[in-house]
Amino acid sequence: MSAEASRASRSFPHVGRALPAWVLTALGVVAGLGGAWVAVGPSGWWFALAVALVAASAVFPRGPFTAGLVVQLAVAAVAGGAGAGWGPLAVVLLSTHLIVAVGMVASVAPRRALVQLRALRPSALRFVAVQAGTQLVAAVVRMVGVRGGADDGITWIAVLAAVAIVAVAVAVLVPALGGSRRSSDG
């Protein structure tokens, strides 16, 4: 090994399997366009707005554009743009969650950086866990909503969302507050 090769191997540590950070941005773009295609349809002003929001959130990941896109897709899905079947609702839930999850990572990683797959593992596991729960709740709400009419489904979504928010708040805040109290007592 030459002296130059030896210096190069010391200055660039082996980081393991990694991918370029711009791939995360691209994944967010694909999720945004796919969600818009399903929720809004492939034409019209709403689709043009969704495409503009996807592009803006790719360029400015820390801006309000990602939130605007998620709100637009959610409103379109609830208003009936996502169609009557289970599939479109599942796609909109998946795409909006993926847009937010990928946007959070992409907003802190420079596009030219390499992101270790190991570093993405905890976020990916959280994503899968939340998706499993969300899709299950949506399936239950969808079945209840089909029997009782569209308004019943929206009501159940609100009730289950409120219960889920309280459960998450209790699960996160109680241990956090209890842990800080114990550490300050000792």
GROMACS .gro file of C-alpha atoms in nm:
model
  186
    1MET     CA    1   0.000   0.000   0.000
    2SER     CA    2   0.141   0.337  -0.095
    3ALA     CA    3   0.171   0.625   0.149
    4GLU     CA    4  -0.103   0.814  -0.037
    5ALA     CA    5  -0.345   0.519  -0.018
    6SER     CA    6  -0.265   0.481   0.351
    7ARG     CA    7  -0.349   0.850   0.417
    8ALA     CA    8  -0.671   0.820   0.215
    9SER     CA    9  -0.786   0.518   0.411
   10ARG     CA   10  -0.725   0.701   0.741
   11SER     CA   11  -0.902   1.023   0.639
   12PHE     CA   12  -1.222   0.855   0.518
   13PRO     CA   13  -1.350   0.606   0.772
   14HIS     CA   14  -1.558   0.313   0.656
   15VAL     CA   15  -1.917   0.407   0.741
   16GLY     CA   16  -2.089   0.085   0.646
   17ARG     CA   17  -2.374   0.057   0.402
   18ALA     CA   18  -2.505   0.402   0.318
   19LEU     CA   19  -2.711   0.585   0.062
   20PRO     CA   20  -2.696   0.941  -0.068
   21ALA     CA   21  -2.920   1.175   0.130
   22TRP     CA   22  -3.084   1.298  -0.190
   23VAL     CA   23  -3.245   0.953  -0.217
   24LEU     CA   24  -3.455   1.044   0.088
   25THR     CA   25  -3.573   1.359  -0.085
   26ALA     CA   26  -3.654   1.156  -0.397
   27LEU     CA   27  -3.853   0.909  -0.184
   28GLY     CA   28  -4.053   1.201  -0.043
   29VAL     CA   29  -4.120   1.328  -0.396
   30VAL     CA   30  -4.240   0.985  -0.511
   31ALA     CA   31  -4.462   0.951  -0.201
   32GLY     CA   32  -4.604   1.300  -0.253
   33LEU     CA   33  -4.680   1.249  -0.620
   34GLY     CA   34  -4.827   0.904  -0.555
   35GLY     CA   35  -5.046   1.034  -0.275
   36ALA     CA   36  -5.158   1.328  -0.490
   37TRP     CA   37  -5.238   1.096  -0.780
   38VAL     CA   38  -5.460   0.883  -0.556
   39ALA     CA   39  -5.615   1.154  -0.336
   40VAL     CA   40  -5.668   1.431  -0.589
   41GLY     CA   41  -5.654   1.263  -0.929
   42PRO     CA   42  -5.403   1.315  -1.209
   43SER     CA   43  -5.545   1.642  -1.342
   44GLY     CA   44  -5.693   1.973  -1.239
   45TRP     CA   45  -5.596   2.261  -1.014
   46TRP     CA   46  -5.575   2.049  -0.698
   47PHE     CA   47  -5.324   1.819  -0.863
   48ALA     CA   48  -5.123   2.116  -0.992
   49LEU     CA   49  -5.117   2.258  -0.638
   50ALA     CA   50  -5.006   1.920  -0.500
   51VAL     CA   51  -4.723   1.899  -0.756
   52ALA     CA   52  -4.612   2.252  -0.666
   53LEU     CA   53  -4.616   2.164  -0.295
   54VAL     CA   54  -4.417   1.844  -0.362
   55ALA     CA   55  -4.155   2.041  -0.556
   56ALA     CA   56  -4.137   2.315  -0.292
   57SER     CA   57  -4.104   2.066  -0.008
   58ALA     CA   58  -3.821   1.890  -0.195
   59VAL     CA   59  -3.633   2.218  -0.240
   60PHE     CA   60  -3.716   2.363   0.104
   61PRO     CA   61  -3.762   2.066   0.338
   62ARG     CA   62  -3.771   2.290   0.648
   63GLY     CA   63  -4.048   2.506   0.507
   64PRO     CA   64  -4.423   2.479   0.555
   65PHE     CA   65  -4.475   2.310   0.220
   66THR     CA   66  -4.465   1.953   0.352
   67ALA     CA   67  -4.735   2.031   0.607
   68GLY     CA   68  -4.942   2.202   0.338
   69LEU     CA   69  -4.914   1.897   0.113
   70VAL     CA   70  -5.015   1.659   0.392
   71VAL     CA   71  -5.315   1.876   0.480
   72GLN     CA   72  -5.419   1.900   0.116
   73LEU     CA   73  -5.401   1.521   0.067
   74ALA     CA   74  -5.586   1.453   0.391
   75VAL     CA   75  -5.864   1.700   0.307
   76ALA     CA   76  -5.893   1.558  -0.044
   77ALA     CA   77  -5.912   1.203   0.093
   78VAL     CA   78  -6.178   1.290   0.352
   79ALA     CA   79  -6.375   1.495   0.099
   80GLY     CA   80  -6.406   1.191  -0.123
   81GLY     CA   81  -6.129   1.246  -0.372
   82ALA     CA   82  -5.956   0.925  -0.270
   83GLY     CA   83  -6.234   0.706  -0.401
   84ALA     CA   84  -6.459   0.462  -0.225
   85GLY     CA   85  -6.229   0.167  -0.179
   86TRP     CA   86  -5.994   0.069   0.102
   87GLY     CA   87  -5.688   0.086  -0.124
   88PRO     CA   88  -5.692   0.462  -0.189
   89LEU     CA   89  -5.733   0.541   0.181
   90ALA     CA   90  -5.443   0.311   0.268
   91VAL     CA   91  -5.224   0.475   0.002
   92VAL     CA   92  -5.305   0.826   0.127
   93LEU     CA   93  -5.227   0.726   0.488
   94LEU     CA   94  -4.900   0.566   0.382
   95SER     CA   95  -4.793   0.850   0.154
   96THR     CA   96  -4.870   1.132   0.397
   97HIS     CA   97  -4.684   0.954   0.677
   98LEU     CA   98  -4.390   0.878   0.448
   99ILE     CA   99  -4.375   1.242   0.333
  100VAL     CA  100  -4.345   1.361   0.692
  101ALA     CA  101  -4.103   1.087   0.807
  102VAL     CA  102  -3.868   1.125   0.513
  103GLY     CA  103  -3.893   1.505   0.525
  104MET     CA  104  -3.781   1.509   0.886
  105VAL     CA  105  -3.463   1.318   0.803
  106ALA     CA  106  -3.403   1.501   0.476
  107SER     CA  107  -3.435   1.838   0.648
  108VAL     CA  108  -3.127   1.772   0.864
  109ALA     CA  109  -2.912   1.577   0.618
  110PRO     CA  110  -2.726   1.772   0.347
  111ARG     CA  111  -2.820   1.636   0.004
  112ARG     CA  112  -2.458   1.543  -0.074
  113ALA     CA  113  -2.415   1.351   0.251
  114LEU     CA  114  -2.416   0.977   0.291
  115VAL     CA  115  -2.674   0.845   0.536
  116GLN     CA  116  -2.593   0.517   0.707
  117LEU     CA  117  -2.865   0.257   0.681
  118ARG     CA  118  -2.801   0.175   1.048
  119ALA     CA  119  -2.888   0.532   1.137
  120LEU     CA  120  -3.219   0.504   0.953
  121ARG     CA  121  -3.318   0.179   1.127
  122PRO     CA  122  -3.486   0.331   1.438
  123SER     CA  123  -3.688   0.571   1.221
  124ALA     CA  124  -3.785   0.288   0.986
  125LEU     CA  125  -3.900   0.069   1.275
  126ARG     CA  126  -4.108   0.355   1.419
  127PHE     CA  127  -4.254   0.417   1.075
  128VAL     CA  128  -4.359   0.053   1.036
  129ALA     CA  129  -4.509   0.040   1.387
  130VAL     CA  130  -4.709   0.359   1.337
  131GLN     CA  131  -4.824   0.248   0.992
  132ALA     CA  132  -4.942  -0.088   1.124
  133GLY     CA  133  -5.149   0.081   1.393
  134THR     CA  134  -5.279   0.353   1.163
  135GLN     CA  135  -5.382   0.113   0.889
  136LEU     CA  136  -5.558  -0.108   1.146
  137VAL     CA  137  -5.749   0.185   1.295
  138ALA     CA  138  -5.837   0.311   0.947
  139ALA     CA  139  -5.965  -0.033   0.849
  140VAL     CA  140  -6.189  -0.047   1.157
  141VAL     CA  141  -6.314   0.307   1.095
  142ARG     CA  142  -6.374   0.225   0.731
  143MET     CA  143  -6.582  -0.081   0.820
  144VAL     CA  144  -6.787   0.115   1.076
  145GLY     CA  145  -6.827   0.405   0.833
  146VAL     CA  146  -6.951   0.180   0.552
  147ARG     CA  147  -7.227   0.036   0.771
  148GLY     CA  148  -7.340   0.362   0.928
  149GLY     CA  149  -7.282   0.609   0.646
  150ALA     CA  150  -7.003   0.854   0.568
  151ASP     CA  151  -7.070   1.084   0.864
  152ASP     CA  152  -7.036   0.797   1.111
  153GLY     CA  153  -6.693   0.716   0.970
  154ILE     CA  154  -6.572   1.073   1.016
  155THR     CA  155  -6.707   1.077   1.371
  156TRP     CA  156  -6.525   0.756   1.456
  157ILE     CA  157  -6.203   0.889   1.308
  158ALA     CA  158  -6.228   1.191   1.537
  159VAL     CA  159  -6.303   0.978   1.844
  160LEU     CA  160  -6.024   0.727   1.775
  161ALA     CA  161  -5.779   1.005   1.693
  162ALA     CA  162  -5.855   1.178   2.024
  163VAL     CA  163  -5.807   0.851   2.215
  164ALA     CA  164  -5.481   0.785   2.030
  165ILE     CA  165  -5.349   1.135   2.104
  166VAL     CA  166  -5.424   1.098   2.476
  167ALA     CA  167  -5.266   0.750   2.482
  168VAL     CA  168  -4.948   0.873   2.310
  169ALA     CA  169  -4.929   1.178   2.536
  170VAL     CA  170  -4.962   0.961   2.847
  171ALA     CA  171  -4.712   0.705   2.716
  172VAL     CA  172  -4.455   0.973   2.634
  173LEU     CA  173  -4.509   1.241   2.898
  174VAL     CA  174  -4.563   1.032   3.210
  175PRO     CA  175  -4.228   0.847   3.186
  176ALA     CA  176  -4.050   1.167   3.080
  177LEU     CA  177  -4.186   1.370   3.369
  178GLY     CA  178  -4.139   1.087   3.616
  179GLY     CA  179  -3.780   1.030   3.501
  180SER     CA  180  -3.685   1.396   3.538
  181ARG     CA  181  -3.837   1.409   3.886
  182ARG     CA  182  -3.638   1.104   3.999
  183SER     CA  183  -3.312   1.241   3.862
  184SER     CA  184  -3.360   1.575   4.041
  185ASP     CA  185  -3.441   1.403   4.373
  186GLY     CA  186  -3.114   1.206   4.382
   0.00000   0.00000   0.00000
